[in-house]
Each structure stands twice: as C-alpha cells, then as structure tokens.
PDB file of C-alpha atoms in Angstrom:
ATOM      1  CA  MET A   1       0.334  -0.155   0.097  1.00 73.00           C
ATOM      2  CA  ASP A   2       0.970   3.352  -0.828  1.00 92.00           C
ATOM      3  CA  ILE A   3       0.197   5.619   2.001  1.00 97.00           C
ATOM      4  CA  ARG A   4       1.112   9.246   1.521  1.00 97.00           C
ATOM      5  CA  LEU A   5      -1.667  10.936   4.136  1.00 98.00           C
ATOM      6  CA  ILE A   6      -2.892   9.852   7.393  1.00 98.00           C
ATOM      7  CA  ALA A   7      -5.977  11.804   8.841  1.00 98.00           C
ATOM      8  CA  PHE A   8      -6.211  10.726  12.187  1.00 98.00           C
ATOM      9  CA  ASP A   9      -8.696  12.183  15.074  1.00 98.00           C
ATOM     10  CA  LEU A  10      -8.047  12.722  18.463  1.00 97.00           C
ATOM     11  CA  ASP A  11     -10.166  11.772  21.216  1.00 93.00           C
ATOM     12  CA  GLY A  12     -10.661   8.219  21.350  1.00 94.00           C
ATOM     13  CA  THR A  13      -8.512   7.914  19.063  1.00 97.00           C
ATOM     14  CA  ALA A  14      -4.555   9.016  19.248  1.00 98.00           C
ATOM     15  CA  LEU A  15      -5.817  10.340  22.634  1.00 97.00           C
ATOM     16  CA  THR A  16      -6.383   8.738  25.875  1.00 94.00           C
ATOM     17  CA  GLU A  17      -8.615  10.483  28.720  1.00 88.00           C
ATOM     18  CA  HIS A  18      -8.964  13.401  25.597  1.00 86.00           C
ATOM     19  CA  LYS A  19      -5.211  14.646  27.178  1.00 88.00           C
ATOM     20  CA  TYR A  20      -2.261  11.461  26.419  1.00 94.00           C
ATOM     21  CA  LEU A  21      -1.193  10.510  23.691  1.00 97.00           C
ATOM     22  CA  SER A  22       0.663   6.903  24.028  1.00 97.00           C
ATOM     23  CA  GLN A  23       4.092   6.921  23.217  1.00 97.00           C
ATOM     24  CA  GLU A  24       3.294   3.418  20.589  1.00 98.00           C
ATOM     25  CA  ASN A  25       0.915   5.611  19.309  1.00 98.00           C
ATOM     26  CA  ARG A  26       3.696   8.355  18.791  1.00 98.00           C
ATOM     27  CA  CYS A  27       6.354   5.880  17.845  1.00 98.00           C
ATOM     28  CA  ALA A  28       3.959   4.973  14.792  1.00 98.00           C
ATOM     29  CA  LEU A  29       2.770   8.332  13.496  1.00 98.00           C
ATOM     30  CA  GLU A  30       6.304   9.465  14.112  1.00 98.00           C
ATOM     31  CA  GLU A  31       7.742   6.605  11.807  1.00 98.00           C
ATOM     32  CA  ALA A  32       5.586   6.911   9.118  1.00 98.00           C
ATOM     33  CA  ALA A  33       6.506  10.713   8.765  1.00 98.00           C
ATOM     34  CA  ARG A  34      10.040   9.933   8.873  1.00 97.00           C
ATOM     35  CA  ARG A  35       9.275   7.928   5.572  1.00 96.00           C
ATOM     36  CA  GLY A  36       7.504  10.910   3.951  1.00 97.00           C
ATOM     37  CA  VAL A  37       3.794  10.333   5.256  1.00 98.00           C
ATOM     38  CA  VAL A  38       2.120  13.728   6.154  1.00 98.00           C
ATOM     39  CA  LEU A  39       0.432  13.685   8.888  1.00 98.00           C
ATOM     40  CA  VAL A  40      -2.790  15.498   9.550  1.00 98.00           C
ATOM     41  CA  PRO A  41      -4.613  15.054  13.204  1.00 98.00           C
ATOM     42  CA  ALA A  42      -8.383  15.549  11.953  1.00 98.00           C
ATOM     43  CA  SER A  43     -10.332  17.209  14.891  1.00 95.00           C
ATOM     44  CA  GLY A  44     -13.923  18.456  16.266  1.00 93.00           C
ATOM     45  CA  ARG A  45     -11.759  20.891  18.434  1.00 94.00           C
ATOM     46  CA  MET A  46     -10.470  24.455  17.147  1.00 94.00           C
ATOM     47  CA  LYS A  47      -7.105  24.975  16.626  1.00 96.00           C
ATOM     48  CA  ASP A  48      -5.519  27.116  19.690  1.00 95.00           C
ATOM     49  CA  PHE A  49      -6.791  23.906  21.728  1.00 94.00           C
ATOM     50  CA  LEU A  50      -4.925  21.008  19.919  1.00 96.00           C
ATOM     51  CA  PRO A  51      -3.002  19.470  22.304  1.00 95.00           C
ATOM     52  CA  LEU A  52       1.158  20.146  21.872  1.00 95.00           C
ATOM     53  CA  GLU A  53       1.705  16.480  21.572  1.00 95.00           C
ATOM     54  CA  ILE A  54      -0.280  16.454  19.036  1.00 97.00           C
ATOM     55  CA  THR A  55       1.338  19.423  17.080  1.00 96.00           C
ATOM     56  CA  SER A  56       4.603  19.116  17.636  1.00 96.00           C
ATOM     57  CA  LEU A  57       4.792  15.592  16.515  1.00 97.00           C
ATOM     58  CA  TYR A  58       6.962  15.222  13.522  1.00 96.00           C
ATOM     59  CA  GLY A  59       5.622  15.536  10.153  1.00 95.00           C
ATOM     60  CA  VAL A  60       2.767  17.242  11.244  1.00 98.00           C
ATOM     61  CA  ARG A  61       1.536  20.601   9.479  1.00 97.00           C
ATOM     62  CA  TYR A  62      -1.992  21.120   8.545  1.00 98.00           C
ATOM     63  CA  ALA A  63      -4.408  20.290  10.733  1.00 98.00           C
ATOM     64  CA  ILE A  64      -8.211  19.695  10.274  1.00 98.00           C
ATOM     65  CA  THR A  65     -10.147  21.558  12.705  1.00 97.00           C
ATOM     66  CA  ALA A  66     -14.067  22.068  14.490  1.00 95.00           C
ATOM     67  CA  ASN A  67     -15.153  19.179  12.133  1.00 95.00           C
ATOM     68  CA  GLY A  68     -13.980  20.714   8.788  1.00 96.00           C
ATOM     69  CA  ALA A  69     -14.922  23.904   9.041  1.00 97.00           C
ATOM     70  CA  GLY A  70     -11.185  24.924   9.253  1.00 97.00           C
ATOM     71  CA  VAL A  71      -8.302  23.436   7.620  1.00 98.00           C
ATOM     72  CA  TYR A  72      -4.836  25.611   9.176  1.00 97.00           C
ATOM     73  CA  ASP A  73      -1.352  25.624   7.635  1.00 97.00           C
ATOM     74  CA  LEU A  74      -0.321  25.460  11.396  1.00 97.00           C
ATOM     75  CA  GLU A  75       3.424  27.122  10.317  1.00 95.00           C
ATOM     76  CA  THR A  76       1.367  30.127   9.295  1.00 95.00           C
ATOM     77  CA  GLY A  77      -1.855  30.178  11.242  1.00 93.00           C
ATOM     78  CA  GLU A  78      -3.560  30.391   7.842  1.00 94.00           C
ATOM     79  CA  ALA A  79      -6.786  28.941   6.879  1.00 96.00           C
ATOM     80  CA  VAL A  80      -6.514  27.342   3.689  1.00 96.00           C
ATOM     81  CA  HIS A  81      -9.905  25.745   3.805  1.00 96.00           C
ATOM     82  CA  GLN A  82     -13.023  27.203   5.858  1.00 96.00           C
ATOM     83  CA  ALA A  83     -17.050  26.184   5.501  1.00 97.00           C
ATOM     84  CA  LEU A  84     -18.180  28.337   7.553  1.00 98.00           C
ATOM     85  CA  ILE A  85     -22.006  29.046   9.234  1.00 98.00           C
ATOM     86  CA  PRO A  86     -23.410  31.972   7.686  1.00 98.00           C
ATOM     87  CA  ASN A  87     -24.079  34.927  11.012  1.00 98.00           C
ATOM     88  CA  GLU A  88     -28.097  34.884   9.106  1.00 98.00           C
ATOM     89  CA  LYS A  89     -28.288  30.993  10.345  1.00 98.00           C
ATOM     90  CA  ALA A  90     -26.105  31.294  13.448  1.00 98.00           C
ATOM     91  CA  GLN A  91     -28.218  33.801  14.949  1.00 98.00           C
ATOM     92  CA  GLN A  92     -31.234  31.180  14.291  1.00 98.00           C
ATOM     93  CA  VAL A  93     -29.072  28.548  16.012  1.00 98.00           C
ATOM     94  CA  GLN A  94     -28.793  31.294  19.254  1.00 98.00           C
ATOM     95  CA  ALA A  95     -32.205  31.972  19.008  1.00 98.00           C
ATOM     96  CA  LEU A  96     -33.652  28.462  19.410  1.00 98.00           C
ATOM     97  CA  LEU A  97     -30.392  27.698  21.941  1.00 98.00           C
ATOM     98  CA  ASN A  98     -31.983  30.693  24.287  1.00 98.00           C
ATOM     99  CA  GLU A  99     -35.123  28.406  25.334  1.00 98.00           C
ATOM    100  CA  TYR A 100     -33.236  26.502  27.410  1.00 98.00           C
ATOM    101  CA  ASP A 101     -30.282  26.740  29.666  1.00 96.00           C
ATOM    102  CA  LEU A 102     -26.713  25.706  28.368  1.00 97.00           C
ATOM    103  CA  PHE A 103     -23.468  25.986  28.098  1.00 97.00           C
ATOM    104  CA  VAL A 104     -22.757  27.340  24.620  1.00 98.00           C
ATOM    105  CA  GLU A 105     -19.100  27.799  22.883  1.00 97.00           C
ATOM    106  CA  TYR A 106     -18.724  29.207  19.422  1.00 98.00           C
ATOM    107  CA  TYR A 107     -15.694  28.838  17.570  1.00 97.00           C
ATOM    108  CA  LYS A 108     -13.971  31.776  15.363  1.00 95.00           C
ATOM    109  CA  ASP A 109     -10.539  31.568  13.539  1.00 94.00           C
ATOM    110  CA  GLY A 110      -9.021  28.707  15.414  1.00 94.00           C
ATOM    111  CA  GLY A 111     -10.402  30.289  18.908  1.00 95.00           C
ATOM    112  CA  ALA A 112     -13.412  30.075  20.903  1.00 96.00           C
ATOM    113  CA  ILE A 113     -16.126  32.304  22.182  1.00 97.00           C
ATOM    114  CA  THR A 114     -18.687  31.787  25.295  1.00 98.00           C
ATOM    115  CA  ARG A 115     -20.834  33.552  28.017  1.00 97.00           C
ATOM    116  CA  ARG A 116     -19.339  35.231  30.451  1.00 97.00           C
ATOM    117  CA  GLY A 117     -19.162  33.448  33.712  1.00 96.00           C
ATOM    118  CA  ASP A 118     -20.344  29.733  32.492  1.00 96.00           C
ATOM    119  CA  ARG A 119     -17.187  28.238  32.249  1.00 94.00           C
ATOM    120  CA  GLU A 120     -17.001  29.508  36.575  1.00 94.00           C
ATOM    121  CA  ARG A 121     -21.003  27.834  36.913  1.00 94.00           C
ATOM    122  CA  ALA A 122     -19.771  24.900  34.423  1.00 94.00           C
ATOM    123  CA  ILE A 123     -20.342  21.816  37.573  1.00 92.00           C
ATOM    124  CA  SER A 124     -22.695  23.954  40.087  1.00 94.00           C
ATOM    125  CA  HIS A 125     -25.094  25.744  37.678  1.00 95.00           C
ATOM    126  CA  PHE A 126     -24.585  23.102  34.232  1.00 95.00           C
ATOM    127  CA  GLY A 127     -24.018  19.780  35.817  1.00 93.00           C
ATOM    128  CA  PHE A 128     -20.518  19.111  34.153  1.00 94.00           C
ATOM    129  CA  PRO A 129     -18.911  15.609  35.467  1.00 93.00           C
ATOM    130  CA  ALA A 130     -15.494  15.955  35.784  1.00 89.00           C
ATOM    131  CA  TYR A 131     -14.283  14.215  32.932  1.00 85.00           C
ATOM    132  CA  LYS A 132     -15.637  17.029  31.026  1.00 87.00           C
ATOM    133  CA  LEU A 133     -13.818  19.968  32.772  1.00 89.00           C
ATOM    134  CA  HIS A 134     -10.531  19.285  30.495  1.00 87.00           C
ATOM    135  CA  PHE A 135     -12.490  20.905  27.560  1.00 87.00           C
ATOM    136  CA  LEU A 136     -13.086  24.463  30.078  1.00 91.00           C
ATOM    137  CA  THR A 137      -9.107  24.899  29.849  1.00 91.00           C
ATOM    138  CA  LYS A 138      -9.256  27.027  26.571  1.00 91.00           C
ATOM    139  CA  ASP A 139      -8.765  30.628  26.320  1.00 92.00           C
ATOM    140  CA  TYR A 140     -11.807  31.917  25.865  1.00 96.00           C
ATOM    141  CA  GLY A 141     -12.989  34.953  25.178  1.00 96.00           C
ATOM    142  CA  LEU A 142     -15.681  36.325  26.717  1.00 97.00           C
ATOM    143  CA  THR A 143     -19.357  38.393  26.158  1.00 98.00           C
ATOM    144  CA  ASP A 144     -22.560  38.903  28.077  1.00 97.00           C
ATOM    145  CA  ASN A 145     -24.784  38.026  25.409  1.00 98.00           C
ATOM    146  CA  LEU A 146     -24.068  35.695  22.875  1.00 98.00           C
ATOM    147  CA  SER A 147     -27.212  36.967  20.576  1.00 98.00           C
ATOM    148  CA  HIS A 148     -25.934  40.170  21.129  1.00 98.00           C
ATOM    149  CA  MET A 149     -22.702  39.756  19.986  1.00 98.00           C
ATOM    150  CA  LEU A 150     -23.350  37.967  16.709  1.00 98.00           C
ATOM    151  CA  GLN A 151     -25.858  40.464  15.787  1.00 98.00           C
ATOM    152  CA  GLY A 152     -23.124  43.817  16.524  1.00 97.00           C
ATOM    153  CA  THR A 153     -19.792  41.276  14.800  1.00 97.00           C
ATOM    154  CA  GLY A 154     -21.302  39.612  11.878  1.00 98.00           C
ATOM    155  CA  LEU A 155     -19.568  36.693  12.730  1.00 98.00           C
ATOM    156  CA  CYS A 156     -19.612  33.365  10.560  1.00 98.00           C
ATOM    157  CA  PRO A 157     -18.696  31.161  13.299  1.00 98.00           C
ATOM    158  CA  GLU A 158     -16.826  27.649  12.433  1.00 97.00           C
ATOM    159  CA  LYS A 159     -19.020  25.649  14.581  1.00 97.00           C
ATOM    160  CA  ILE A 160     -21.230  26.383  17.225  1.00 98.00           C
ATOM    161  CA  ASN A 161     -20.265  23.463  20.249  1.00 97.00           C
ATOM    162  CA  LEU A 162     -22.671  22.083  23.215  1.00 97.00           C
ATOM    163  CA  PRO A 163     -20.201  20.724  25.055  1.00 95.00           C
ATOM    164  CA  TYR A 164     -22.459  18.549  27.383  1.00 96.00           C
ATOM    165  CA  LEU A 165     -26.450  17.957  27.744  1.00 95.00           C
ATOM    166  CA  SER A 166     -27.614  16.607  30.821  1.00 93.00           C
ATOM    167  CA  THR A 167     -30.361  13.953  29.966  1.00 95.00           C
ATOM    168  CA  PRO A 168     -30.530  11.982  27.108  1.00 95.00           C
ATOM    169  CA  ALA A 169     -34.289  13.386  26.270  1.00 96.00           C
ATOM    170  CA  LEU A 170     -32.965  16.654  26.524  1.00 97.00           C
ATOM    171  CA  ARG A 171     -29.884  16.275  23.828  1.00 96.00           C
ATOM    172  CA  GLN A 172     -32.829  14.666  21.419  1.00 96.00           C
ATOM    173  CA  GLU A 173     -35.060  17.485  21.896  1.00 98.00           C
ATOM    174  CA  VAL A 174     -32.998  19.405  20.912  1.00 98.00           C
ATOM    175  CA  TRP A 175     -30.824  17.536  18.206  1.00 97.00           C
ATOM    176  CA  GLN A 176     -34.393  17.797  16.569  1.00 98.00           C
ATOM    177  CA  ARG A 177     -35.188  21.179  16.797  1.00 98.00           C
ATOM    178  CA  LEU A 178     -31.774  22.338  15.419  1.00 98.00           C
ATOM    179  CA  GLU A 179     -32.504  19.538  12.485  1.00 97.00           C
ATOM    180  CA  SER A 180     -35.223  21.630  11.679  1.00 97.00           C
ATOM    181  CA  LEU A 181     -33.740  24.741  11.021  1.00 97.00           C
ATOM    182  CA  GLY A 182     -32.245  22.781   8.028  1.00 96.00           C
ATOM    183  CA  GLY A 183     -28.532  24.127   6.577  1.00 96.00           C
ATOM    184  CA  LEU A 184     -26.478  22.328   9.209  1.00 97.00           C
ATOM    185  CA  VAL A 185     -24.500  19.460  10.099  1.00 94.00           C
ATOM    186  CA  LEU A 186     -24.870  17.399  13.599  1.00 95.00           C
ATOM    187  CA  THR A 187     -22.574  15.521  14.629  1.00 90.00           C
ATOM    188  CA  SER A 188     -21.205  14.556  18.082  1.00 85.00           C
ATOM    189  CA  SER A 189     -17.554  12.867  19.466  1.00 78.00           C
ATOM    190  CA  ILE A 190     -18.721  12.442  22.298  1.00 80.00           C
ATOM    191  CA  PRO A 191     -22.087  10.630  23.491  1.00 83.00           C
ATOM    192  CA  ASP A 192     -23.856  13.324  25.711  1.00 92.00           C
ATOM    193  CA  ASN A 193     -22.788  16.900  23.347  1.00 94.00           C
ATOM    194  CA  ILE A 194     -23.696  18.173  19.965  1.00 96.00           C
ATOM    195  CA  GLU A 195     -21.502  19.866  17.593  1.00 95.00           C
ATOM    196  CA  ILE A 196     -23.339  22.044  14.882  1.00 97.00           C
ATOM    197  CA  ASN A 197     -21.696  22.535  11.420  1.00 96.00           C
ATOM    198  CA  ALA A 198     -22.430  24.589   8.232  1.00 97.00           C
ATOM    199  CA  GLN A 199     -23.894  22.375   5.593  1.00 94.00           C
ATOM    200  CA  GLY A 200     -20.841  21.260   3.703  1.00 93.00           C
ATOM    201  CA  ALA A 201     -18.697  21.100   6.603  1.00 96.00           C
ATOM    202  CA  ASP A 202     -17.280  18.011   7.356  1.00 96.00           C
ATOM    203  CA  LYS A 203     -14.243  15.595   8.019  1.00 97.00           C
ATOM    204  CA  GLY A 204     -14.462  13.996   4.610  1.00 97.00           C
ATOM    205  CA  SER A 205     -15.131  17.407   2.573  1.00 97.00           C
ATOM    206  CA  ALA A 206     -12.045  18.978   4.492  1.00 98.00           C
ATOM    207  CA  LEU A 207      -9.790  15.823   3.848  1.00 98.00           C
ATOM    208  CA  GLN A 208     -10.249  16.321   0.424  1.00 98.00           C
ATOM    209  CA  ALA A 209      -9.728  19.768   0.021  1.00 97.00           C
ATOM    210  CA  LEU A 210      -6.198  19.580   1.586  1.00 98.00           C
ATOM    211  CA  ALA A 211      -5.409  15.801  -0.090  1.00 98.00           C
ATOM    212  CA  GLN A 212      -5.901  17.941  -3.423  1.00 97.00           C
ATOM    213  CA  ARG A 213      -4.081  21.048  -2.343  1.00 97.00           C
ATOM    214  CA  LEU A 214      -1.350  18.708  -2.186  1.00 97.00           C
ATOM    215  CA  GLN A 215      -1.698  16.534  -5.476  1.00 97.00           C
ATOM    216  CA  LEU A 216      -2.715  13.521  -3.228  1.00 98.00           C
ATOM    217  CA  PRO A 217      -4.896  10.984  -4.927  1.00 97.00           C
ATOM    218  CA  ARG A 218      -7.352   9.660  -2.975  1.00 97.00           C
ATOM    219  CA  GLU A 219      -6.215   5.966  -2.696  1.00 97.00           C
ATOM    220  CA  THR A 220      -2.870   7.608  -0.688  1.00 97.00           C
ATOM    221  CA  VAL A 221      -4.986   8.620   2.404  1.00 98.00           C
ATOM    222  CA  MET A 222      -5.687   6.792   5.393  1.00 98.00           C
ATOM    223  CA  ALA A 223      -7.785   7.929   8.171  1.00 98.00           C
ATOM    224  CA  LEU A 224      -8.461   6.954  11.160  1.00 98.00           C
ATOM    225  CA  GLY A 225     -11.718   7.616  13.702  1.00 97.00           C
ATOM    226  CA  ASP A 226     -14.078   6.368  16.289  1.00 97.00           C
ATOM    227  CA  ASN A 227     -17.114   8.445  16.576  1.00 93.00           C
ATOM    228  CA  GLY A 228     -20.159   9.757  14.446  1.00 90.00           C
ATOM    229  CA  ASN A 229     -17.775  13.205  13.186  1.00 92.00           C
ATOM    230  CA  ASP A 230     -15.441  10.630  11.081  1.00 96.00           C
ATOM    231  CA  VAL A 231     -17.580   8.862   9.197  1.00 96.00           C
ATOM    232  CA  THR A 232     -16.747  11.283   6.709  1.00 96.00           C
ATOM    233  CA  MET A 233     -13.065  10.855   6.260  1.00 98.00           C
ATOM    234  CA  LEU A 234     -13.475   7.780   6.908  1.00 98.00           C
ATOM    235  CA  GLN A 235     -15.745   6.719   3.571  1.00 98.00           C
ATOM    236  CA  TYR A 236     -13.707   9.170   1.833  1.00 98.00           C
ATOM    237  CA  ALA A 237      -9.788   7.399   2.177  1.00 98.00           C
ATOM    238  CA  GLY A 238      -8.931   5.015   0.337  1.00 97.00           C
ATOM    239  CA  VAL A 239      -7.860   3.647   3.459  1.00 98.00           C
ATOM    240  CA  SER A 240      -9.923   3.753   6.729  1.00 98.00           C
ATOM    241  CA  VAL A 241      -9.765   2.317  10.233  1.00 98.00           C
ATOM    242  CA  CYS A 242     -12.030   2.428  12.790  1.00 98.00           C
ATOM    243  CA  MET A 243     -11.174   1.520  16.920  1.00 98.00           C
ATOM    244  CA  GLY A 244     -12.296  -1.686  18.208  1.00 97.00           C
ATOM    245  CA  ASP A 245     -14.370   0.601  20.723  1.00 96.00           C
ATOM    246  CA  GLY A 246     -15.346   3.353  18.022  1.00 96.00           C
ATOM    247  CA  SER A 247     -19.258   3.866  17.455  1.00 94.00           C
ATOM    248  CA  GLU A 248     -21.637   1.396  15.344  1.00 95.00           C
ATOM    249  CA  GLU A 249     -21.809   4.415  12.179  1.00 95.00           C
ATOM    250  CA  ALA A 250     -17.929   4.658  12.612  1.00 96.00           C
ATOM    251  CA  LYS A 251     -17.787   1.067  11.700  1.00 97.00           C
ATOM    252  CA  ALA A 252     -19.878   0.940   9.406  1.00 98.00           C
ATOM    253  CA  ALA A 253     -17.889   3.688   7.249  1.00 98.00           C
ATOM    254  CA  ALA A 254     -14.521   2.433   7.803  1.00 98.00           C
ATOM    255  CA  LYS A 255     -13.429  -0.188   6.040  1.00 97.00           C
ATOM    256  CA  TYR A 256     -11.003  -2.115   8.686  1.00 98.00           C
ATOM    257  CA  ARG A 257     -11.256  -2.346  12.531  1.00 97.00           C
ATOM    258  CA  THR A 258      -8.345  -1.941  14.673  1.00 98.00           C
ATOM    259  CA  ALA A 259      -7.643  -2.157  18.552  1.00 98.00           C
ATOM    260  CA  PRO A 260      -9.869  -0.313  20.640  1.00 98.00           C
ATOM    261  CA  HIS A 261      -7.949   3.217  21.510  1.00 98.00           C
ATOM    262  CA  THR A 262      -6.992   2.348  24.701  1.00 97.00           C
ATOM    263  CA  GLU A 263      -4.853  -0.922  23.471  1.00 98.00           C
ATOM    264  CA  ASP A 264      -2.989   1.427  21.102  1.00 98.00           C
ATOM    265  CA  GLY A 265      -5.256   0.291  18.096  1.00 98.00           C
ATOM    266  CA  LEU A 266      -3.948   3.700  16.077  1.00 98.00           C
ATOM    267  CA  ALA A 267      -0.072   2.736  16.238  1.00 98.00           C
ATOM    268  CA  GLN A 268      -1.534  -1.217  15.200  1.00 98.00           C
ATOM    269  CA  ALA A 269      -3.537   0.385  12.677  1.00 98.00           C
ATOM    270  CA  VAL A 270      -0.304   2.687  11.032  1.00 98.00           C
ATOM    271  CA  ARG A 271       2.317  -0.134  11.492  1.00 97.00           C
ATOM    272  CA  ARG A 272       0.115  -2.691   9.596  1.00 96.00           C
ATOM    273  CA  PHE A 273      -0.989  -0.436   6.348  1.00 96.00           C
ATOM    274  CA  VAL A 274       1.919   2.232   6.521  1.00 97.00           C
ATOM    275  CA  LEU A 275       5.160   0.857   8.012  1.00 95.00           C
ATOM    276  CA  GLU A 276       4.627  -2.690   6.719  1.00 93.00           C
ATOM    277  CA  GLY A 277       2.329  -1.725   4.042  1.00 83.00           C
ATOM    278  CA  THR A 278       0.320  -5.316   4.456  1.00 79.00           C
ATOM    279  CA  PRO A 279      -3.906  -5.139   3.127  1.00 75.00           C
TER     280      PRO A 279
END
C-alpha cells in the first residue's frame, strides 16, 4: 500500500482520556512521517485547543479542525480551507438555544467564545461531569450575550458547540429542533454533546480539499477515527480504519477495524497499513 497521508482523529482515537498520546501511537506516527507520510490531525476541536503533544509531532503541518470547518497551516496560522456557518443561520441557532439553559461555545478563527461566567458555573449550574472539565481550559473570548455578539459582529462561526447536555431526552429534543432549521450538519464526538456546523462542513470534505491541495490521490490517503464526526473522512479515504471501541456508525463507514484506542489501536493500524504495507 502506498499511503502518503494519515488523517487521524484525536479524542477516542489517538488520545486516551482526551489528553494522553501513548508512546506506541507517537512512535508509529513519527516513523510514518520519517518515511515521508504527511500527518494530519482531524478534530472537532478548534485550532488553538489542539494539544501540544499532537502539534509537536514530527510531520504535522496541517490540521483539520472544528469538524472540517477550518483546515489550517500550523506553520503560518493560515486557514487554507473554510466552511463557515452564515451569520443569519447562527442567529437562528442561538435564538433556539436561548430557550434552554445550556453552555454554548462559538469557534472563530481557531479560538472560542462563550458567555461570561459560564465556565465558572460548569459544575455547579450546568452539571458538567469531572471528565468534561478539561475541555473548559480553553483561552476563551468572553461576551455577556451571545445573540448580541452575533448581531453586532456579523460573526460567521466555524462551529457552535454544546459540550454537555444533561440527559438523553434533552439532547434528542435539541438535536431534532436544530435539524428542523435546515442548512446545518449535526454530529457528536462524545455521546452527550452536540456539534453544529454549516452544511458542507465535515471532516471528509476538508480531507478531500487538503488532499487535492497537496496533489495526493484519494487512494494514498488513510483515515482513522471512532465516532460520528469521523464518518465522512472514513468514507472518503482510500484506507479507513475504525477503533475497536468506536461507534457503530463509524465502524460501518470504515473498511477496516483495529484494536480499541485504549490498546493503541491507532499504532497497530499504522504499523499494518503504512510501515508494513499489508492489507
């Protein structure tokens, strides 16, 4: 197999507990890079919240962020591909979300904006479980009113993120109402969140755009993922691998499966398909 680009999801694929890159995964990825393979983190995260363990890997220059809404050249900070939510649509979304008491984030130019005081109330008011608190360590821009912010700035966000919905019933209700607005793509990277992007913003489209920019045929692209927001890039890539503990929809989209992410499934797949070149 002639793999020249590896696109890999972070949470639940390359990382354990949302922040740890195992030595096995690091060694496999960097060995592939030393053989000339381009490494591309592909995450629902914003650019400025990509872990240093990932961005410092040998061979990483580009990153797919915000579920494909932004592809960044990490050396220059330039967005080489974007698919943003139109401001009018973002205002419609926020008007709906105003009917609920939710923690809401807006991703803009690789950073994040939220309502002043909400991070401090994450546990006491919004009921965030402890494992979610890592995602609140971002360097937020703050505003008093998200609707006024959208109206006053004309912001076209990369993504609108609902990091935690307290019950499955609430998540289903909000999901269905957001879907009814049209013009949006809804995904989840974690079972209790909702990630809102523009129609046409997904990891698969972003990966295709980057591969074309680098003049790499689809057949030379490998993708690894574990969840709903990885489905489109698993469908696009010539070689696609789902973690053994991935979601059923991700498993259905991938051509191959590997071990669970907690057992270095990524490293096993990279060794098999790239370092050893066996199908």
